[in-house]
Coordinates of C-alpha atoms in Angstrom, one line a residue:
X22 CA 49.6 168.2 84.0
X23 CA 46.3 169.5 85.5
X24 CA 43.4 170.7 83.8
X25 CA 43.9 174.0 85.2
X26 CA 46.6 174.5 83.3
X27 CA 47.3 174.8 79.6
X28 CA 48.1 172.0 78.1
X29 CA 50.2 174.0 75.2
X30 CA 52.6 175.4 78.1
X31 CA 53.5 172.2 79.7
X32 CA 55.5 169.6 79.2
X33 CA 53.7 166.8 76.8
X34 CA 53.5 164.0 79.9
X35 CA 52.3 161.3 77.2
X36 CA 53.5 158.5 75.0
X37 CA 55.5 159.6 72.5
X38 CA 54.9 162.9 73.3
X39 CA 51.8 163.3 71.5
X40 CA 49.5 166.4 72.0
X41 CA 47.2 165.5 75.4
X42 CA 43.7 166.1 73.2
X43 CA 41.9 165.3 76.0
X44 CA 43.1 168.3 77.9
X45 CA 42.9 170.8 75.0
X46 CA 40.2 173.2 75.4
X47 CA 38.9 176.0 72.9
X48 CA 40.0 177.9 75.8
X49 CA 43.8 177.3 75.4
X50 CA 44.5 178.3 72.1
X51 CA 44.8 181.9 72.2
X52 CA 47.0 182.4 75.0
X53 CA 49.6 179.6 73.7
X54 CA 49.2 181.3 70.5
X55 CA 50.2 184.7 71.6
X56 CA 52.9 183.1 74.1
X57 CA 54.3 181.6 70.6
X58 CA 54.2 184.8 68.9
X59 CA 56.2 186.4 72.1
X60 CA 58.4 183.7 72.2
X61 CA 59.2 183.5 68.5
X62 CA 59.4 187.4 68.4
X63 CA 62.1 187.4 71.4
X64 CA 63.8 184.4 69.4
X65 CA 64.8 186.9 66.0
X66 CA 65.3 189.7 68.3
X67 CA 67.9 187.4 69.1
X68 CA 69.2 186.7 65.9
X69 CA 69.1 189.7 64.6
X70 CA 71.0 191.7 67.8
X71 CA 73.8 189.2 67.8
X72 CA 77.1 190.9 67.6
X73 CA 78.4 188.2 65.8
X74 CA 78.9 188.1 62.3
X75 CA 76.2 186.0 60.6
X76 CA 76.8 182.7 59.8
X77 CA 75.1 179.4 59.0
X78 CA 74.2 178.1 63.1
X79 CA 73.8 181.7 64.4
X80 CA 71.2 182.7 61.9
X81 CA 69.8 180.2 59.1
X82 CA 69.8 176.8 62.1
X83 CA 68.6 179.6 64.8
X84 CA 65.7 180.7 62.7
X85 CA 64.7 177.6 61.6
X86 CA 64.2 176.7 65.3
X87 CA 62.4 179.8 66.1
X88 CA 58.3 179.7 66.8
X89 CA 58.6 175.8 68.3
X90 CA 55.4 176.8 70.4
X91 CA 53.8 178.6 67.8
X92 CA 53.9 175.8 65.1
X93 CA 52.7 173.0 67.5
X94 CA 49.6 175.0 68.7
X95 CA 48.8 176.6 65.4
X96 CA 49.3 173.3 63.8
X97 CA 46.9 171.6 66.3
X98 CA 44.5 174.2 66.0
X99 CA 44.6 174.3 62.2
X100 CA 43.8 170.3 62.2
X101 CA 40.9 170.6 64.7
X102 CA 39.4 173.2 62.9
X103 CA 39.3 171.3 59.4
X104 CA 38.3 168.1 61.3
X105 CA 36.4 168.8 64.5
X106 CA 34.9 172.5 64.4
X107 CA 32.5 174.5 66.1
X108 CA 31.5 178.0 66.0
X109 CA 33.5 179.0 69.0
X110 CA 36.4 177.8 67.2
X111 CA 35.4 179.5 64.0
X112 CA 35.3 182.7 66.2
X113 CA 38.7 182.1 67.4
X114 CA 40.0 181.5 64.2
X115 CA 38.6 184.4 62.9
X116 CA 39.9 186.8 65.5
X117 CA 43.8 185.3 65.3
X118 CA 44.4 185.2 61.8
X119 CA 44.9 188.7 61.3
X120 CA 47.2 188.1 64.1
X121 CA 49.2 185.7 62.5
X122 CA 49.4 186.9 59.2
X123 CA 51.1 190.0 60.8
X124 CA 53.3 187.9 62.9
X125 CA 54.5 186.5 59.6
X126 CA 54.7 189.5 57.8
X127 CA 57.0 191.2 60.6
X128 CA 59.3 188.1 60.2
X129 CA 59.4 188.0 56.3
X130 CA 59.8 191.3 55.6
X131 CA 62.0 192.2 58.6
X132 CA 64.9 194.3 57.0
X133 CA 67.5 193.5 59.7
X134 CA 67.1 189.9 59.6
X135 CA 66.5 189.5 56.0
X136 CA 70.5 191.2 55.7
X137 CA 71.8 188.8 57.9
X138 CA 70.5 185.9 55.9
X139 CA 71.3 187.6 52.9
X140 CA 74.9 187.6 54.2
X141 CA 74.7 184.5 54.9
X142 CA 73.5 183.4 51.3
X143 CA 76.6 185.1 49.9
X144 CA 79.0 184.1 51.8
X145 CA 77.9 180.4 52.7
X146 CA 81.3 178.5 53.9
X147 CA 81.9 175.2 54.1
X148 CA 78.1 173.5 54.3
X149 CA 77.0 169.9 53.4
X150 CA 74.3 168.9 51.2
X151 CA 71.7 169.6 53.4
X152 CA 73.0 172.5 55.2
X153 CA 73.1 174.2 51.4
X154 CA 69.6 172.7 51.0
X155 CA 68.2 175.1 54.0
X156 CA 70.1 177.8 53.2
X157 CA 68.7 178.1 49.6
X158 CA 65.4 177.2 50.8
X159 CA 65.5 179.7 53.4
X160 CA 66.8 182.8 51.3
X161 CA 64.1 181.7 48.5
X162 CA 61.4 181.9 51.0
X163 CA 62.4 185.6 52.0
X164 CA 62.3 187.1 48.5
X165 CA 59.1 185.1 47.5
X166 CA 57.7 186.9 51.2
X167 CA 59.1 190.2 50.0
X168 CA 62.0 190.7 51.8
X169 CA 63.4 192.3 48.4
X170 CA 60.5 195.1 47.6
X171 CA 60.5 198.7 48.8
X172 CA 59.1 199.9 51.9
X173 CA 55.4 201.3 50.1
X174 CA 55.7 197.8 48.2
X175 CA 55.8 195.8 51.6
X176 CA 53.1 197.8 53.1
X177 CA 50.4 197.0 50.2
X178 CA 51.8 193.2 50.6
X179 CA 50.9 193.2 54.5
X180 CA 47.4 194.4 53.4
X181 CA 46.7 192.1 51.0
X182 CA 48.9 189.0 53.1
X183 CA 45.8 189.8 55.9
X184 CA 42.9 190.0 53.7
X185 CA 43.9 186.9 51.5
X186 CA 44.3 184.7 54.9
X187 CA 41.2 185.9 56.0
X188 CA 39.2 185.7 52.5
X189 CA 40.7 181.7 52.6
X190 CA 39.4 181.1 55.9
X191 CA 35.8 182.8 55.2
X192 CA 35.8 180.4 52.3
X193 CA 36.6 177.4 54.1
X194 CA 34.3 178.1 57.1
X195 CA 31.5 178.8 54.1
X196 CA 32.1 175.2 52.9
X197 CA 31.8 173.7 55.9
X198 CA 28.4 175.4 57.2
X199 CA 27.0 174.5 53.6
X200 CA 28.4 170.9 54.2
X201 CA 26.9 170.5 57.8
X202 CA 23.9 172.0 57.3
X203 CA 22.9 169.5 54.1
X204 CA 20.3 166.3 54.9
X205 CA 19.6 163.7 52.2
X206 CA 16.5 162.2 54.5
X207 CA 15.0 158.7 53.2
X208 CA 12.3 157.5 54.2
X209 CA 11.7 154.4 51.9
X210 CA 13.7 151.3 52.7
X211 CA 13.6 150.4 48.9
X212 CA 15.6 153.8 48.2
X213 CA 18.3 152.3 50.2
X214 CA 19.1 149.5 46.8
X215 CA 22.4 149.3 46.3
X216 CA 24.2 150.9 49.5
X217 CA 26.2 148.5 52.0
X218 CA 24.7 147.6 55.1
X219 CA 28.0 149.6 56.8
X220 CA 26.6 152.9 55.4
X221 CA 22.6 152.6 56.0
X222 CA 23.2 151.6 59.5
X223 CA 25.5 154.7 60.1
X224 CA 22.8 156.5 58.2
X225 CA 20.3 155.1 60.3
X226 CA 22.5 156.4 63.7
X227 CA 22.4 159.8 62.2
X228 CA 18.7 159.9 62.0
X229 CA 18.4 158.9 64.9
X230 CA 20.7 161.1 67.1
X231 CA 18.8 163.9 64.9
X232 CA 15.3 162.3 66.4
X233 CA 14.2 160.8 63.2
X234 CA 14.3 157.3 63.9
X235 CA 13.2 154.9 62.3
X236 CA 14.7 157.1 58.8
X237 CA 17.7 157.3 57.2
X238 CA 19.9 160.8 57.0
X239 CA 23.2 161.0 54.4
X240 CA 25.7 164.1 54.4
X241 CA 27.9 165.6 52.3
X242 CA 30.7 164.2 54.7
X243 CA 32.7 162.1 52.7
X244 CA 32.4 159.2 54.8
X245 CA 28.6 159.0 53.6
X246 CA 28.4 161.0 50.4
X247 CA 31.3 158.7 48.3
X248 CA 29.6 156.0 49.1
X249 CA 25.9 156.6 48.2
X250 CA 27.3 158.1 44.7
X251 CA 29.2 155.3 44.4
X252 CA 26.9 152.0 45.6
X253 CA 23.0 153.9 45.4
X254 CA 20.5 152.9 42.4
X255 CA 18.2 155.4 43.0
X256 CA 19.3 157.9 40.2
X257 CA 17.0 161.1 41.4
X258 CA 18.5 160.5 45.1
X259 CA 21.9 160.2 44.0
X260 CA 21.6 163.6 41.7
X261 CA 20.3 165.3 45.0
X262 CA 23.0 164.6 46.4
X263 CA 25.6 165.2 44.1
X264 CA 24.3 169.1 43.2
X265 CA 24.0 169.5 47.0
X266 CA 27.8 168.4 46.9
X267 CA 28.9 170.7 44.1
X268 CA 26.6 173.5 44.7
X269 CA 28.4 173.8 48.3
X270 CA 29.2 177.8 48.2
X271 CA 27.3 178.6 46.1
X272 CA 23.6 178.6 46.9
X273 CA 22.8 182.5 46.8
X274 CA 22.9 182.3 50.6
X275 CA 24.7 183.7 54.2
X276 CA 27.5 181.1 53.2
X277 CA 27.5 182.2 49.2
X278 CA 31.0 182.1 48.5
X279 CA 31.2 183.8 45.0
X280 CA 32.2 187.1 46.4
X281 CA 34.4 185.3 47.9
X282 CA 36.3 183.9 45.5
X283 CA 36.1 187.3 43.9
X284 CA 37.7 189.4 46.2
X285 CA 40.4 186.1 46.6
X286 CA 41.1 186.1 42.9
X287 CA 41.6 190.1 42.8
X288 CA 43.7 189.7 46.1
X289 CA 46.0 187.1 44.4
X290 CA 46.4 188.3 41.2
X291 CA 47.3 191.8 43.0
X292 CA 49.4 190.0 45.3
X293 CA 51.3 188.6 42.1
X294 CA 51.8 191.3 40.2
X295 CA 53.3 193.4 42.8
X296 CA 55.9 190.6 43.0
X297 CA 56.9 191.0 39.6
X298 CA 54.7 187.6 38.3
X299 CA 52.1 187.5 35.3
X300 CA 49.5 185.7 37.4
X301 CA 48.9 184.1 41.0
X302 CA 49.9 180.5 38.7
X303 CA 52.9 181.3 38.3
X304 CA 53.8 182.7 41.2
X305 CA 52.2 179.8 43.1
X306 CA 53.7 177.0 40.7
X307 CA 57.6 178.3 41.0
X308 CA 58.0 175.9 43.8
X309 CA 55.8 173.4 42.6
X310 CA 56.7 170.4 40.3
X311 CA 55.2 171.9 37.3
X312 CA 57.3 175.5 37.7
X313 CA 55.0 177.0 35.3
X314 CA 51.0 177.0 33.9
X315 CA 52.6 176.0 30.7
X316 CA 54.0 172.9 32.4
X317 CA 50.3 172.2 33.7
X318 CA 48.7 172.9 30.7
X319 CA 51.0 170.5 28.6
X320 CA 50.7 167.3 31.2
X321 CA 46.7 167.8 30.9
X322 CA 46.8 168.1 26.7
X323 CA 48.6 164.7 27.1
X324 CA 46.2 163.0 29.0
X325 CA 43.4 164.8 27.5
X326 CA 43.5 162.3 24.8
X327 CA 43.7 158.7 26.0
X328 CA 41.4 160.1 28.8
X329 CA 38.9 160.9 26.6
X330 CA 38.6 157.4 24.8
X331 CA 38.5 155.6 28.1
X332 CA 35.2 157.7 29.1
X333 CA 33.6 157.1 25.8
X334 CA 34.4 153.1 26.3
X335 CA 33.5 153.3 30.1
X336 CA 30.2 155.5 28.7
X337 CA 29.3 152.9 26.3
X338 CA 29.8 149.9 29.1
X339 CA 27.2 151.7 31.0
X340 CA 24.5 152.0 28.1

């Protein structure tokens, strides 16, 4: 493997066959993404033209091995962008979710394939636990995508499929430029009381690399903000941090996020309704443990109570 090529469209030539992050460019992502999408795309034309009648391998196994190259770049991708972002991958992002969400949409809601599966579902044969287990799972995740609404009902769905992926990432990319752009700087070596040595020389490094030696910078990185809420004495320093923490989205700014949310709420509850639920809870919570927001509601008044007396005696500890 060279670096003139990409890395997604090669053979993994590593240990274990683990993704080669040191050839991985930003670069590389949106071709292998697309070749995915083309690749998957030929794969149900495939399943869907097959003169055969449908049956467990040549339709519920064949689909479930579809979009191989498509769910080992997008899951890369996805990862890196949580954990190692930048604002060229933002942009990419940004320009292939719409992308994706469609490429998923013309899957779920694909008529021809949906009947096959359907078929399939009725007429199951002879199929071991497991084999059952797919099946069900796989005819579930069709109606819950639509597969069973009429055509006008599938075309508001795509809409609001698109602008709920994109409202998600526009939130998370919010979160993160709020989190990255936050400084707790000390200056005082007696404001550092109470952190571990670990933490204020990483704090220290931080400083430095942002040319403020000889201070001390925290984040709202987990890494550094758990730890100075948890060890810090200085009460004003560690409240600075904590409504810098919890205000993330929502400071009135570029990155304000409650229009956000807004438009997501609206989006779900829309999305909900059109598939015949009450609410995005329990349309969300059917395949979840709790099934239902009554389920939720019930575990939390049961540990509402004994919760409740352990704060007040961990409250009075404190005093």
């Amino acid at each position: 493997m060279t670096e003139t090529k990409n890395p997604f469209l090669e053979p993994y030539n590593t240990p274990h066959h683990t993704p080669p992050f040191h050839l991985i460019k930003v670069e590389h992502y949106e071709p292998a993404i697309r070749e995915g999408m083309k690749e998957q795309n030929e794969e149900i034309d495939a399943i869907v033209n097959n003169a055969e009648k449908p049956n467990f391998q040549n339709t519920i196994v064949a689909l479930e091995r579809s979009g191989s190259l498509l769910e080992r770049v997008t899951t890369i991708f996805g990862n890196l962008l949580s954990a190692e972002t930048n604002d060229e991958m933002q942009e990419l992002a940004e320009k292939m979710m719409p992308l994706l969400a469609e490429h998923n949409n013309s899957i779920s809601l694909n008529e021809k394939l949906f009947a096959r599966i359907k078929a399939v579902y009725e007429n199951p044969g002879d199929l071991d636990k497991e084999q059952k287990k797919l099946l069900e799972e796989t005819y579930k995740d069709f109606v819950r995508g639509g597969a069973n609404l009429d055509a006008e009902s599938q075309k508001k769905l795509r809409e609001l499929n698109s602008e709920i992926s994109m409202l998600q990432l526009t939130f998370g990319q919010n979160m993160q430029k709020e989190t990255n752009a936050f400084q707790l700087i000390v200056d005082k070596e007696e404001d550092l009381a109470g952190l571990p040595q670990n933490l204020i020389a990483s704090a220290a490094e931080t400083a430095k690399e942002a040319g403020m030696e000889g201070k001390w910078i925290f984040t709202l990185h987990n890494p550094s903000v758990m730890p100075f809420l948890q060890y810090a004495d200085n009460r004003d320093l560690r409240e600075k941090i904590f409504k810098g923490y919890i205000n993330r989205g929502n400071n009135g700014n570029e990155y304000d996020n409650k229009e956000v949310v807004r438009k997501l709420l609206k989006a779900r509850l829309e999305k909900a309704k059109l598939m015949g639920y009450e609410n995005y809870a329990s349309f969300a919570l059917e395949e979840r443990m709790a099934k239902t927001p009554d389920a939720v509601y019930k575990l939390l008044d049961q540990i509402w109570t004994p919760t409740l007396s352990k704060a007040k005696e961990e409250l009075a500890d404190i005093n």
